[in-house]
PDB file of C-alpha atoms in Angstrom:
ATOM      1  CA  MET A   1      -9.879  -4.630 -15.003  1.00  0.00           C
ATOM      2  CA  GLN A   2      -7.692  -3.437 -13.418  1.00  0.00           C
ATOM      3  CA  ILE A   3      -3.730  -5.402 -13.258  1.00  0.00           C
ATOM      4  CA  ALA A   4      -3.434  -5.764 -10.005  1.00  0.00           C
ATOM      5  CA  VAL A   5      -1.053  -3.119  -8.349  1.00  0.00           C
ATOM      6  CA  ALA A   6       1.390  -3.408  -5.450  1.00  0.00           C
ATOM      7  CA  PRO A   7       2.888  -1.166  -3.237  1.00  0.00           C
ATOM      8  CA  ALA A   8       5.672   1.874  -4.786  1.00  0.00           C
ATOM      9  CA  ARG A   9       9.301   1.586  -3.588  1.00  0.00           C
ATOM     10  CA  ASP A  10      11.417   4.598  -2.304  1.00  0.00           C
ATOM     11  CA  ASP A  11      14.109   3.589  -0.687  1.00  0.00           C
ATOM     12  CA  LEU A  12      15.632   2.611  -4.257  1.00  0.00           C
ATOM     13  CA  ASP A  13      19.124   4.618  -3.235  1.00  0.00           C
ATOM     14  CA  GLU A  14      19.153   2.137  -0.507  1.00  0.00           C
ATOM     15  CA  ARG A  15      18.487  -1.049  -2.720  1.00  0.00           C
ATOM     16  CA  LEU A  16      21.337   0.084  -5.309  1.00  0.00           C
ATOM     17  CA  ALA A  17      23.794   0.329  -2.454  1.00  0.00           C
ATOM     18  CA  ALA A  18      23.862  -2.579  -1.781  1.00  0.00           C
ATOM     19  CA  ARG A  19      24.011  -3.720  -4.507  1.00  0.00           C
ATOM     20  CA  GLY A  20      27.277  -1.668  -4.653  1.00  0.00           C
ATOM     21  CA  LEU A  21      25.518   0.821  -7.278  1.00  0.00           C
ATOM     22  CA  ASN A  22      24.303   4.129  -6.996  1.00  0.00           C
ATOM     23  CA  ARG A  23      21.853   6.840  -8.831  1.00  0.00           C
ATOM     24  CA  ARG A  24      24.231   7.569 -11.953  1.00  0.00           C
ATOM     25  CA  ASP A  25      24.837   3.965 -13.171  1.00  0.00           C
ATOM     26  CA  PHE A  26      20.726   2.809 -12.407  1.00  0.00           C
ATOM     27  CA  LEU A  27      20.049   5.813 -14.570  1.00  0.00           C
ATOM     28  CA  LYS A  28      22.529   4.515 -17.538  1.00  0.00           C
ATOM     29  CA  TYR A  29      21.526   1.280 -17.421  1.00  0.00           C
ATOM     30  CA  CYS A  30      18.474   2.918 -17.646  1.00  0.00           C
ATOM     31  CA  ALA A  31      19.431   5.246 -20.883  1.00  0.00           C
ATOM     32  CA  GLY A  32      20.687   1.916 -22.396  1.00  0.00           C
ATOM     33  CA  VAL A  33      17.009   0.320 -22.799  1.00  0.00           C
ATOM     34  CA  ALA A  34      15.633   3.938 -23.308  1.00  0.00           C
ATOM     35  CA  ALA A  35      17.472   2.976 -26.566  1.00  0.00           C
ATOM     36  CA  ALA A  36      17.055  -0.225 -27.214  1.00  0.00           C
ATOM     37  CA  MET A  37      13.172   0.715 -27.433  1.00  0.00           C
ATOM     38  CA  GLY A  38      14.023   3.299 -29.765  1.00  0.00           C
ATOM     39  CA  MET A  39      13.611   7.100 -27.086  1.00  0.00           C
ATOM     40  CA  GLY A  40      16.849   9.173 -26.480  1.00  0.00           C
ATOM     41  CA  PRO A  41      18.608   9.453 -22.884  1.00  0.00           C
ATOM     42  CA  SER A  42      16.267  12.054 -22.361  1.00  0.00           C
ATOM     43  CA  PHE A  43      13.803   8.779 -22.043  1.00  0.00           C
ATOM     44  CA  ALA A  44      16.134   7.258 -19.279  1.00  0.00           C
ATOM     45  CA  PRO A  45      14.299   9.222 -15.549  1.00  0.00           C
ATOM     46  CA  GLU A  46      10.677   7.877 -17.520  1.00  0.00           C
ATOM     47  CA  VAL A  47      12.772   3.944 -17.580  1.00  0.00           C
ATOM     48  CA  ALA A  48      13.944   4.182 -13.725  1.00  0.00           C
ATOM     49  CA  ARG A  49      10.401   5.590 -12.506  1.00  0.00           C
ATOM     50  CA  ALA A  50       8.780   2.629 -14.541  1.00  0.00           C
ATOM     51  CA  MET A  51      11.393  -0.176 -13.456  1.00  0.00           C
ATOM     52  CA  THR A  52      10.802   1.457 -10.024  1.00  0.00           C
ATOM     53  CA  GLY A  53       7.300   1.109  -9.230  1.00  0.00           C
ATOM     54  CA  GLY A  54       7.690   5.450  -8.945  1.00  0.00           C
ATOM     55  CA  ALA A  55       3.785   5.147 -10.451  1.00  0.00           C
ATOM     56  CA  GLY A  56       2.354   3.189  -8.329  1.00  0.00           C
ATOM     57  CA  ARG A  57       2.084   0.749 -10.765  1.00  0.00           C
ATOM     58  CA  ARG A  58       3.723  -2.688  -9.876  1.00  0.00           C
ATOM     59  CA  PRO A  59       1.471  -5.183 -11.813  1.00  0.00           C
ATOM     60  CA  THR A  60       1.180  -8.797 -10.407  1.00  0.00           C
ATOM     61  CA  VAL A  61       3.117 -11.122 -12.597  1.00  0.00           C
ATOM     62  CA  VAL A  62       2.802 -15.201 -12.952  1.00  0.00           C
ATOM     63  CA  TYR A  63       6.348 -16.540 -14.735  1.00  0.00           C
ATOM     64  CA  LEU A  64       6.011 -20.029 -15.553  1.00  0.00           C
ATOM     65  CA  HIS A  65       8.491 -22.598 -16.575  1.00  0.00           C
ATOM     66  CA  ASN A  66       7.606 -25.457 -19.483  1.00  0.00           C
ATOM     67  CA  ALA A  67       9.948 -27.512 -21.877  1.00  0.00           C
ATOM     68  CA  GLU A  68      13.390 -26.125 -21.100  1.00  0.00           C
ATOM     69  CA  CYS A  69      16.584 -25.840 -20.377  1.00  0.00           C
ATOM     70  CA  THR A  70      16.146 -22.694 -18.092  1.00  0.00           C
ATOM     71  CA  GLY A  71      19.035 -20.774 -19.454  1.00  0.00           C
ATOM     72  CA  CYS A  72      15.631 -17.533 -20.499  1.00  0.00           C
ATOM     73  CA  SER A  73      15.507 -17.371 -16.522  1.00  0.00           C
ATOM     74  CA  GLU A  74      19.526 -17.876 -16.391  1.00  0.00           C
ATOM     75  CA  ALA A  75      20.578 -15.052 -18.653  1.00  0.00           C
ATOM     76  CA  ILE A  76      17.799 -12.725 -16.173  1.00  0.00           C
ATOM     77  CA  LEU A  77      19.977 -14.450 -13.379  1.00  0.00           C
ATOM     78  CA  ARG A  78      22.922 -13.432 -14.862  1.00  0.00           C
ATOM     79  CA  ALA A  79      22.054  -9.509 -15.239  1.00  0.00           C
ATOM     80  CA  SER A  80      24.173  -6.867 -13.472  1.00  0.00           C
ATOM     81  CA  ASP A  81      24.278  -2.886 -13.059  1.00  0.00           C
ATOM     82  CA  PRO A  82      21.789  -4.168 -11.932  1.00  0.00           C
ATOM     83  CA  TYR A  83      21.178  -6.613 -11.059  1.00  0.00           C
ATOM     84  CA  ILE A  84      17.444  -9.241 -10.991  1.00  0.00           C
ATOM     85  CA  ASP A  85      16.360  -7.622  -7.788  1.00  0.00           C
ATOM     86  CA  VAL A  86      16.503  -4.173  -9.621  1.00  0.00           C
ATOM     87  CA  LEU A  87      16.065  -5.002 -13.000  1.00  0.00           C
ATOM     88  CA  LEU A  88      12.297  -7.054 -12.722  1.00  0.00           C
ATOM     89  CA  MET A  89      11.493  -7.357  -8.736  1.00  0.00           C
ATOM     90  CA  ASP A  90      11.271  -3.360  -8.240  1.00  0.00           C
ATOM     91  CA  ALA A  91       9.091  -3.089 -11.933  1.00  0.00           C
ATOM     92  CA  VAL A  92       6.870  -6.140 -10.818  1.00  0.00           C
ATOM     93  CA  ASN A  93       5.433  -7.908  -8.210  1.00  0.00           C
ATOM     94  CA  MET A  94       6.332 -11.326  -9.304  1.00  0.00           C
ATOM     95  CA  VAL A  95       4.568 -14.240  -6.994  1.00  0.00           C
ATOM     96  CA  TYR A  96       5.048 -17.212  -9.155  1.00  0.00           C
ATOM     97  CA  GLN A  97       8.493 -18.079 -10.684  1.00  0.00           C
ATOM     98  CA  GLU A  98       9.502 -21.719 -10.090  1.00  0.00           C
ATOM     99  CA  THR A  99      13.153 -21.271 -10.184  1.00  0.00           C
ATOM    100  CA  ILE A 100      13.334 -18.376  -8.034  1.00  0.00           C
ATOM    101  CA  MET A 101      10.858 -18.389  -5.659  1.00  0.00           C
ATOM    102  CA  ALA A 102      11.226 -19.357  -1.783  1.00  0.00           C
ATOM    103  CA  ALA A 103       7.800 -21.018  -1.590  1.00  0.00           C
ATOM    104  CA  ALA A 104       6.781 -25.114  -2.942  1.00  0.00           C
ATOM    105  CA  GLY A 105       4.258 -27.642  -2.911  1.00  0.00           C
ATOM    106  CA  GLU A 106       1.122 -26.621  -1.231  1.00  0.00           C
ATOM    107  CA  ALA A 107       2.594 -23.348  -0.674  1.00  0.00           C
ATOM    108  CA  ALA A 108       3.569 -22.494  -4.236  1.00  0.00           C
ATOM    109  CA  GLU A 109       0.641 -23.501  -4.931  1.00  0.00           C
ATOM    110  CA  LYS A 110      -1.634 -21.474  -3.369  1.00  0.00           C
ATOM    111  CA  ALA A 111       0.474 -18.595  -4.918  1.00  0.00           C
ATOM    112  CA  LEU A 112      -0.179 -18.862  -7.848  1.00  0.00           C
ATOM    113  CA  HIS A 113      -4.155 -20.044  -7.480  1.00  0.00           C
ATOM    114  CA  ASP A 114      -4.315 -16.906  -5.961  1.00  0.00           C
ATOM    115  CA  ALA A 115      -2.983 -14.539  -8.377  1.00  0.00           C
ATOM    116  CA  VAL A 116      -4.344 -16.448 -11.357  1.00  0.00           C
ATOM    117  CA  ASN A 117      -7.874 -15.981  -9.417  1.00  0.00           C
ATOM    118  CA  GLY A 118      -7.749 -12.460  -7.826  1.00  0.00           C
ATOM    119  CA  PRO A 119     -10.028  -9.487  -9.142  1.00  0.00           C
ATOM    120  CA  ASP A 120      -7.138  -7.064 -10.057  1.00  0.00           C
ATOM    121  CA  GLY A 121      -5.818  -9.334 -12.516  1.00  0.00           C
ATOM    122  CA  PHE A 122      -1.932 -10.240 -13.865  1.00  0.00           C
ATOM    123  CA  ILE A 123       0.257 -10.723 -16.493  1.00  0.00           C
ATOM    124  CA  ALA A 124       1.655 -14.335 -17.522  1.00  0.00           C
ATOM    125  CA  ILE A 125       5.436 -15.069 -18.376  1.00  0.00           C
ATOM    126  CA  VAL A 126       6.388 -18.079 -20.607  1.00  0.00           C
ATOM    127  CA  GLU A 127       9.462 -19.546 -20.439  1.00  0.00           C
ATOM    128  CA  GLY A 128       9.296 -22.927 -22.936  1.00  0.00           C
ATOM    129  CA  ALA A 129       7.333 -24.990 -24.723  1.00  0.00           C
ATOM    130  CA  VAL A 130       3.690 -26.701 -24.670  1.00  0.00           C
ATOM    131  CA  PRO A 131       5.106 -30.423 -24.562  1.00  0.00           C
ATOM    132  CA  THR A 132       1.208 -31.525 -26.528  1.00  0.00           C
ATOM    133  CA  PHE A 133       1.495 -35.340 -27.047  1.00  0.00           C
ATOM    134  CA  GLU A 134      -0.759 -37.563 -25.259  1.00  0.00           C
ATOM    135  CA  ASN A 135      -2.355 -34.529 -24.202  1.00  0.00           C
ATOM    136  CA  GLY A 136       0.504 -33.152 -22.481  1.00  0.00           C
ATOM    137  CA  ALA A 137       1.701 -36.260 -20.449  1.00  0.00           C
ATOM    138  CA  TRP A 138       5.225 -35.799 -20.872  1.00  0.00           C
ATOM    139  CA  GLY A 139       5.762 -32.391 -18.966  1.00  0.00           C
ATOM    140  CA  LYS A 140       4.644 -31.860 -15.814  1.00  0.00           C
ATOM    141  CA  VAL A 141       5.102 -29.688 -12.660  1.00  0.00           C
ATOM    142  CA  GLY A 142       2.496 -29.848  -9.147  1.00  0.00           C
ATOM    143  CA  ASN A 143       1.361 -32.920 -10.665  1.00  0.00           C
ATOM    144  CA  HIS A 144      -0.517 -30.940 -13.378  1.00  0.00           C
ATOM    145  CA  THR A 145       0.742 -30.448 -16.559  1.00  0.00           C
ATOM    146  CA  MET A 146       2.161 -28.280 -18.653  1.00  0.00           C
ATOM    147  CA  LEU A 147      -0.349 -27.701 -20.926  1.00  0.00           C
ATOM    148  CA  GLU A 148      -3.128 -27.981 -18.167  1.00  0.00           C
ATOM    149  CA  THR A 149      -1.778 -25.239 -16.120  1.00  0.00           C
ATOM    150  CA  SER A 150      -0.399 -23.312 -19.101  1.00  0.00           C
ATOM    151  CA  ARG A 151      -4.125 -23.532 -20.721  1.00  0.00           C
ATOM    152  CA  THR A 152      -5.546 -22.128 -17.148  1.00  0.00           C
ATOM    153  CA  VAL A 153      -3.380 -19.640 -16.570  1.00  0.00           C
ATOM    154  CA  LEU A 154      -2.599 -17.954 -19.757  1.00  0.00           C
ATOM    155  CA  THR A 155      -6.683 -17.596 -20.752  1.00  0.00           C
ATOM    156  CA  LYS A 156      -6.810 -15.619 -17.905  1.00  0.00           C
ATOM    157  CA  ALA A 157      -3.851 -13.560 -18.677  1.00  0.00           C
ATOM    158  CA  GLN A 158      -4.256  -9.236 -19.143  1.00  0.00           C
ATOM    159  CA  ALA A 159      -0.959 -10.200 -20.756  1.00  0.00           C
ATOM    160  CA  VAL A 160       0.757 -12.783 -21.929  1.00  0.00           C
ATOM    161  CA  ILE A 161       5.104 -12.752 -22.846  1.00  0.00           C
ATOM    162  CA  ALA A 162       6.058 -15.836 -24.854  1.00  0.00           C
ATOM    163  CA  TYR A 163       9.834 -15.068 -23.216  1.00  0.00           C
ATOM    164  CA  GLY A 164      12.662 -17.307 -25.493  1.00  0.00           C
ATOM    165  CA  THR A 165      12.685 -18.720 -27.995  1.00  0.00           C
ATOM    166  CA  CYS A 166      10.782 -22.439 -26.828  1.00  0.00           C
ATOM    167  CA  ALA A 167       8.356 -20.857 -25.626  1.00  0.00           C
ATOM    168  CA  ALA A 168       7.874 -18.580 -29.210  1.00  0.00           C
ATOM    169  CA  TYR A 169       7.897 -20.749 -31.905  1.00  0.00           C
ATOM    170  CA  GLY A 170       8.798 -24.834 -29.491  1.00  0.00           C
ATOM    171  CA  GLY A 171      12.750 -24.040 -30.296  1.00  0.00           C
ATOM    172  CA  ILE A 172      15.116 -26.886 -29.563  1.00  0.00           C
ATOM    173  CA  GLN A 173      11.933 -28.859 -28.098  1.00  0.00           C
ATOM    174  CA  ALA A 174      10.360 -28.594 -31.563  1.00  0.00           C
ATOM    175  CA  ALA A 175      13.557 -29.688 -32.840  1.00  0.00           C
ATOM    176  CA  ALA A 176      12.614 -32.796 -35.891  1.00  0.00           C
ATOM    177  CA  PRO A 177      10.881 -35.443 -34.471  1.00  0.00           C
ATOM    178  CA  ASN A 178       9.856 -33.121 -31.533  1.00  0.00           C
ATOM    179  CA  PRO A 179       8.475 -36.390 -29.861  1.00  0.00           C
ATOM    180  CA  CYS A 180       6.954 -34.377 -27.025  1.00  0.00           C
ATOM    181  CA  GLY A 181       4.750 -32.242 -29.971  1.00  0.00           C
ATOM    182  CA  ALA A 182       6.707 -29.402 -28.118  1.00  0.00           C
ATOM    183  CA  LYS A 183       4.224 -26.555 -29.453  1.00  0.00           C
ATOM    184  CA  GLY A 184       5.131 -22.443 -28.816  1.00  0.00           C
ATOM    185  CA  VAL A 185       2.659 -20.631 -26.461  1.00  0.00           C
ATOM    186  CA  ASN A 186       0.556 -19.184 -29.746  1.00  0.00           C
ATOM    187  CA  ASP A 187       0.695 -21.895 -31.684  1.00  0.00           C
ATOM    188  CA  CYS A 188      -0.765 -23.629 -28.593  1.00  0.00           C
ATOM    189  CA  PHE A 189      -3.244 -21.384 -27.223  1.00  0.00           C
ATOM    190  CA  LYS A 190      -4.362 -19.251 -30.506  1.00  0.00           C
ATOM    191  CA  GLU A 191      -7.975 -21.071 -30.679  1.00  0.00           C
ATOM    192  CA  GLU A 192      -8.681 -19.883 -27.441  1.00  0.00           C
ATOM    193  CA  GLY A 193      -8.179 -15.856 -27.594  1.00  0.00           C
ATOM    194  CA  VAL A 194      -3.891 -16.065 -26.974  1.00  0.00           C
ATOM    195  CA  ARG A 195      -2.016 -13.109 -28.191  1.00  0.00           C
ATOM    196  CA  ALA A 196       1.531 -13.994 -26.767  1.00  0.00           C
ATOM    197  CA  VAL A 197       4.038 -11.094 -27.463  1.00  0.00           C
ATOM    198  CA  ASN A 198       6.581 -12.754 -28.570  1.00  0.00           C
ATOM    199  CA  VAL A 199      10.498 -12.189 -27.402  1.00  0.00           C
ATOM    200  CA  PRO A 200      12.314 -14.723 -28.472  1.00  0.00           C
ATOM    201  CA  GLY A 201      15.979 -15.904 -28.343  1.00  0.00           C
ATOM    202  CA  CYS A 202      18.643 -18.523 -27.241  1.00  0.00           C
ATOM    203  CA  PRO A 203      18.342 -17.469 -24.668  1.00  0.00           C
ATOM    204  CA  PRO A 204      17.129 -13.499 -25.434  1.00  0.00           C
ATOM    205  CA  ASN A 205      18.908 -10.779 -24.514  1.00  0.00           C
ATOM    206  CA  PRO A 206      17.009  -9.452 -20.149  1.00  0.00           C
ATOM    207  CA  VAL A 207      16.730  -5.982 -21.607  1.00  0.00           C
ATOM    208  CA  ASN A 208      14.584  -6.708 -24.119  1.00  0.00           C
ATOM    209  CA  ILE A 209      11.124  -7.920 -21.544  1.00  0.00           C
ATOM    210  CA  VAL A 210      12.565  -5.111 -19.283  1.00  0.00           C
ATOM    211  CA  GLY A 211      12.234  -2.795 -22.223  1.00  0.00           C
ATOM    212  CA  LEU A 212       8.570  -4.558 -22.891  1.00  0.00           C
ATOM    213  CA  ILE A 213       7.568  -4.051 -19.218  1.00  0.00           C
ATOM    214  CA  VAL A 214       8.138  -0.826 -19.350  1.00  0.00           C
ATOM    215  CA  TYR A 215       6.451   0.089 -22.380  1.00  0.00           C
ATOM    216  CA  TYR A 216       3.906  -1.627 -21.269  1.00  0.00           C
ATOM    217  CA  LEU A 217       3.442  -0.337 -17.500  1.00  0.00           C
ATOM    218  CA  LYS A 218       3.945   3.386 -19.384  1.00  0.00           C
ATOM    219  CA  ASN A 219       1.805   2.887 -21.497  1.00  0.00           C
ATOM    220  CA  GLY A 220      -0.951  -0.043 -20.367  1.00  0.00           C
ATOM    221  CA  ALA A 221      -0.858  -2.177 -24.170  1.00  0.00           C
ATOM    222  CA  ILE A 222       1.775  -4.060 -25.866  1.00  0.00           C
ATOM    223  CA  PRO A 223       3.975  -2.158 -28.681  1.00  0.00           C
ATOM    224  CA  GLU A 224       3.556  -2.531 -32.358  1.00  0.00           C
ATOM    225  CA  LEU A 225       4.173  -6.008 -33.487  1.00  0.00           C
ATOM    226  CA  ASP A 226       5.819  -8.317 -36.371  1.00  0.00           C
ATOM    227  CA  GLU A 227       4.386 -10.920 -38.456  1.00  0.00           C
ATOM    228  CA  ARG A 228       6.096 -13.041 -36.297  1.00  0.00           C
ATOM    229  CA  GLY A 229       4.532 -12.145 -32.919  1.00  0.00           C
ATOM    230  CA  ARG A 230       7.813  -9.898 -31.693  1.00  0.00           C
ATOM    231  CA  PRO A 231       8.302  -6.339 -30.512  1.00  0.00           C
ATOM    232  CA  LEU A 232       9.379  -4.577 -33.707  1.00  0.00           C
ATOM    233  CA  MET A 233      11.551  -2.259 -31.511  1.00  0.00           C
ATOM    234  CA  PHE A 234      13.693  -4.275 -30.748  1.00  0.00           C
ATOM    235  CA  PHE A 235      13.180  -7.392 -33.893  1.00  0.00           C
ATOM    236  CA  ASP A 236      12.683  -4.715 -36.470  1.00  0.00           C
ATOM    237  CA  LYS A 237      16.120  -5.130 -38.336  1.00  0.00           C
ATOM    238  CA  SER A 238      18.607  -7.712 -39.208  1.00  0.00           C
ATOM    239  CA  VAL A 239      21.476  -9.343 -37.410  1.00  0.00           C
ATOM    240  CA  HIS A 240      23.120  -8.447 -40.825  1.00  0.00           C
ATOM    241  CA  GLU A 241      21.930  -4.766 -41.146  1.00  0.00           C
ATOM    242  CA  GLN A 242      23.999  -3.779 -37.610  1.00  0.00           C
ATOM    243  CA  CYS A 243      26.072  -6.174 -37.227  1.00  0.00           C
ATOM    244  CA  GLU A 244      30.008  -4.629 -36.906  1.00  0.00           C
ATOM    245  CA  ARG A 245      31.045  -6.806 -39.763  1.00  0.00           C
ATOM    246  CA  LEU A 246      29.197  -5.453 -42.309  1.00  0.00           C
ATOM    247  CA  PRO A 247      31.390  -3.654 -44.108  1.00  0.00           C
ATOM    248  CA  HIS A 248      34.035  -6.508 -44.718  1.00  0.00           C
ATOM    249  CA  PHE A 249      30.998  -8.694 -46.242  1.00  0.00           C
ATOM    250  CA  GLU A 250      29.784  -5.979 -48.510  1.00  0.00           C
ATOM    251  CA  ASN A 251      33.772  -5.775 -49.502  1.00  0.00           C
ATOM    252  CA  GLY A 252      34.074  -9.468 -50.092  1.00  0.00           C
ATOM    253  CA  ARG A 253      36.366 -10.028 -47.189  1.00  0.00           C
ATOM    254  CA  PHE A 254      35.006 -13.382 -46.006  1.00  0.00           C
ATOM    255  CA  ALA A 255      36.988 -15.472 -43.508  1.00  0.00           C
ATOM    256  CA  GLN A 256      36.877 -18.960 -44.594  1.00  0.00           C
ATOM    257  CA  SER A 257      38.250 -20.935 -41.614  1.00  0.00           C
ATOM    258  CA  PHE A 258      38.334 -20.078 -37.223  1.00  0.00           C
ATOM    259  CA  ASP A 259      41.583 -20.256 -37.031  1.00  0.00           C
ATOM    260  CA  SER A 260      42.818 -17.786 -40.401  1.00  0.00           C
ATOM    261  CA  GLU A 261      44.108 -14.930 -39.816  1.00  0.00           C
ATOM    262  CA  GLU A 262      40.820 -12.869 -41.916  1.00  0.00           C
ATOM    263  CA  ALA A 263      39.404 -14.358 -38.671  1.00  0.00           C
ATOM    264  CA  ARG A 264      41.388 -12.913 -36.364  1.00  0.00           C
ATOM    265  CA  LYS A 265      41.087  -9.633 -38.110  1.00  0.00           C
ATOM    266  CA  GLY A 266      37.237  -9.698 -37.676  1.00  0.00           C
ATOM    267  CA  TRP A 267      36.213 -10.464 -41.496  1.00  0.00           C
ATOM    268  CA  CYS A 268      32.684 -11.491 -42.240  1.00  0.00           C
ATOM    269  CA  LEU A 269      31.625 -14.690 -40.550  1.00  0.00           C
ATOM    270  CA  TYR A 270      28.851 -15.528 -43.870  1.00  0.00           C
ATOM    271  CA  ASN A 271      30.657 -18.457 -44.771  1.00  0.00           C
ATOM    272  CA  LEU A 272      30.920 -20.043 -41.430  1.00  0.00           C
ATOM    273  CA  GLY A 273      27.690 -20.403 -41.701  1.00  0.00           C
ATOM    274  CA  CYS A 274      26.866 -17.401 -39.758  1.00  0.00           C
ATOM    275  CA  LYS A 275      22.504 -16.894 -40.457  1.00  0.00           C
ATOM    276  CA  GLY A 276      22.431 -13.083 -39.554  1.00  0.00           C
ATOM    277  CA  PRO A 277      20.495 -12.405 -42.686  1.00  0.00           C
ATOM    278  CA  SER A 278      18.225 -14.413 -42.242  1.00  0.00           C
ATOM    279  CA  THR A 279      17.935 -13.181 -38.534  1.00  0.00           C
ATOM    280  CA  TYR A 280      15.956 -10.527 -37.152  1.00  0.00           C
ATOM    281  CA  ASN A 281      17.043  -9.801 -33.315  1.00  0.00           C
ATOM    282  CA  ASN A 282      19.224  -6.453 -31.714  1.00  0.00           C
ATOM    283  CA  CYS A 283      22.239  -8.601 -30.659  1.00  0.00           C
ATOM    284  CA  PRO A 284      24.593  -6.219 -32.453  1.00  0.00           C
ATOM    285  CA  LYS A 285      23.575  -3.304 -30.671  1.00  0.00           C
ATOM    286  CA  VAL A 286      22.516  -3.941 -27.255  1.00  0.00           C
ATOM    287  CA  LEU A 287      25.451  -6.521 -26.112  1.00  0.00           C
ATOM    288  CA  PHE A 288      24.468  -9.230 -23.223  1.00  0.00           C
ATOM    289  CA  ASN A 289      25.608  -7.457 -20.031  1.00  0.00           C
ATOM    290  CA  GLY A 290      26.679  -4.834 -21.986  1.00  0.00           C
ATOM    291  CA  VAL A 291      29.012  -6.165 -22.603  1.00  0.00           C
ATOM    292  CA  ASN A 292      29.651  -8.672 -26.103  1.00  0.00           C
ATOM    293  CA  TRP A 293      27.683 -11.016 -28.968  1.00  0.00           C
ATOM    294  CA  PRO A 294      28.264 -13.862 -30.337  1.00  0.00           C
ATOM    295  CA  VAL A 295      29.950 -12.190 -33.379  1.00  0.00           C
ATOM    296  CA  ARG A 296      31.930  -9.750 -31.834  1.00  0.00           C
ATOM    297  CA  ALA A 297      33.508 -12.767 -29.717  1.00  0.00           C
ATOM    298  CA  GLY A 298      33.579 -14.672 -33.091  1.00  0.00           C
ATOM    299  CA  HIS A 299      30.984 -16.965 -33.707  1.00  0.00           C
ATOM    300  CA  PRO A 300      28.541 -17.062 -36.614  1.00  0.00           C
ATOM    301  CA  CYS A 301      25.648 -15.573 -35.653  1.00  0.00           C
ATOM    302  CA  ILE A 302      23.270 -19.372 -35.783  1.00  0.00           C
ATOM    303  CA  GLY A 303      19.587 -17.548 -36.122  1.00  0.00           C
ATOM    304  CA  CYS A 304      17.752 -18.750 -32.657  1.00  0.00           C
ATOM    305  CA  SER A 305      15.773 -15.905 -32.679  1.00  0.00           C
ATOM    306  CA  GLU A 306      13.634 -17.411 -36.071  1.00  0.00           C
ATOM    307  CA  PRO A 307      11.289 -19.923 -35.830  1.00  0.00           C
ATOM    308  CA  ASP A 308      11.911 -23.717 -36.416  1.00  0.00           C
ATOM    309  CA  PHE A 309      15.847 -22.572 -36.273  1.00  0.00           C
ATOM    310  CA  TRP A 310      16.746 -25.368 -34.574  1.00  0.00           C
ATOM    311  CA  ASP A 311      16.014 -27.312 -38.199  1.00  0.00           C
ATOM    312  CA  LYS A 312      15.740 -25.092 -41.006  1.00  0.00           C
ATOM    313  CA  MET A 313      19.188 -22.689 -39.747  1.00  0.00           C
ATOM    314  CA  THR A 314      21.285 -26.244 -39.414  1.00  0.00           C
ATOM    315  CA  PRO A 315      24.199 -27.461 -39.970  1.00  0.00           C
ATOM    316  CA  PHE A 316      24.968 -23.995 -38.143  1.00  0.00           C
ATOM    317  CA  TYR A 317      28.834 -24.026 -39.173  1.00  0.00           C
ATOM    318  CA  HIS A 318      27.657 -23.763 -43.780  1.00  0.00           C
ATOM    319  CA  ALA A 319      26.240 -21.146 -45.577  1.00  0.00           C
TER     320      ALA A 319
END
């Protein structure tokens, strides 16, 4: 089965200019995506080509929302240099995304139906955990349970991306006592053959999903995953290993309170509850919007990209 392809767009310079960007800015961003993927800066033109449909391979994408706070979508919507239309709308043919699509009601239902049942295949992205208690009755969209819609869509998809910790592992929705029976995508549908690629985080860095899509567009396959279904190119090292405060940890320099002189000097936050040694993500190297990440801003890592982090990593402010 072939992935559905939309026509390539050749007005990149005009679309970038409308956002106050130029091709150089865009290629700089693409170099950052390439770096996040473990590639050198010379790979930036290939990333740009994949992201803008230059290869004529814009796959159809269905983006589902389940039990979540929409923070993962908000992270993408707030991405800049470039903006979401350049990040994803030009890289893929996104036909269904409940937060940002103009269609509603029957028109939205038809768009979903046509994409899922089309002859050319599609990629599914899922945000949010799947409520399973009482046959999924605790979560509905368009009078269909999230459980029912996810089963219908995901079992037909060419590839599935569980975007955010809720979709990957259940997230906060699955925290004890988990009254709605929330589960991650793979936990919920593994018996039905679904093998989602997990891109966890609360929220994830948008660069990681862009890099994953770029990899898929170029290779027609998913990258190597770790034992928790995460792409190794983003999640192969612990936050601790990559942290700029690591030298302080190695030399026994720890902040004992958030308002201490040691904290102001940027000493290690391990004694204030940092879960960096137990957390795998690329936050220290791929900054949010290229600006910052929690530990640099003075807040301990809370382990948000790990399964059951809400139960296993709390209390957050204790070592």
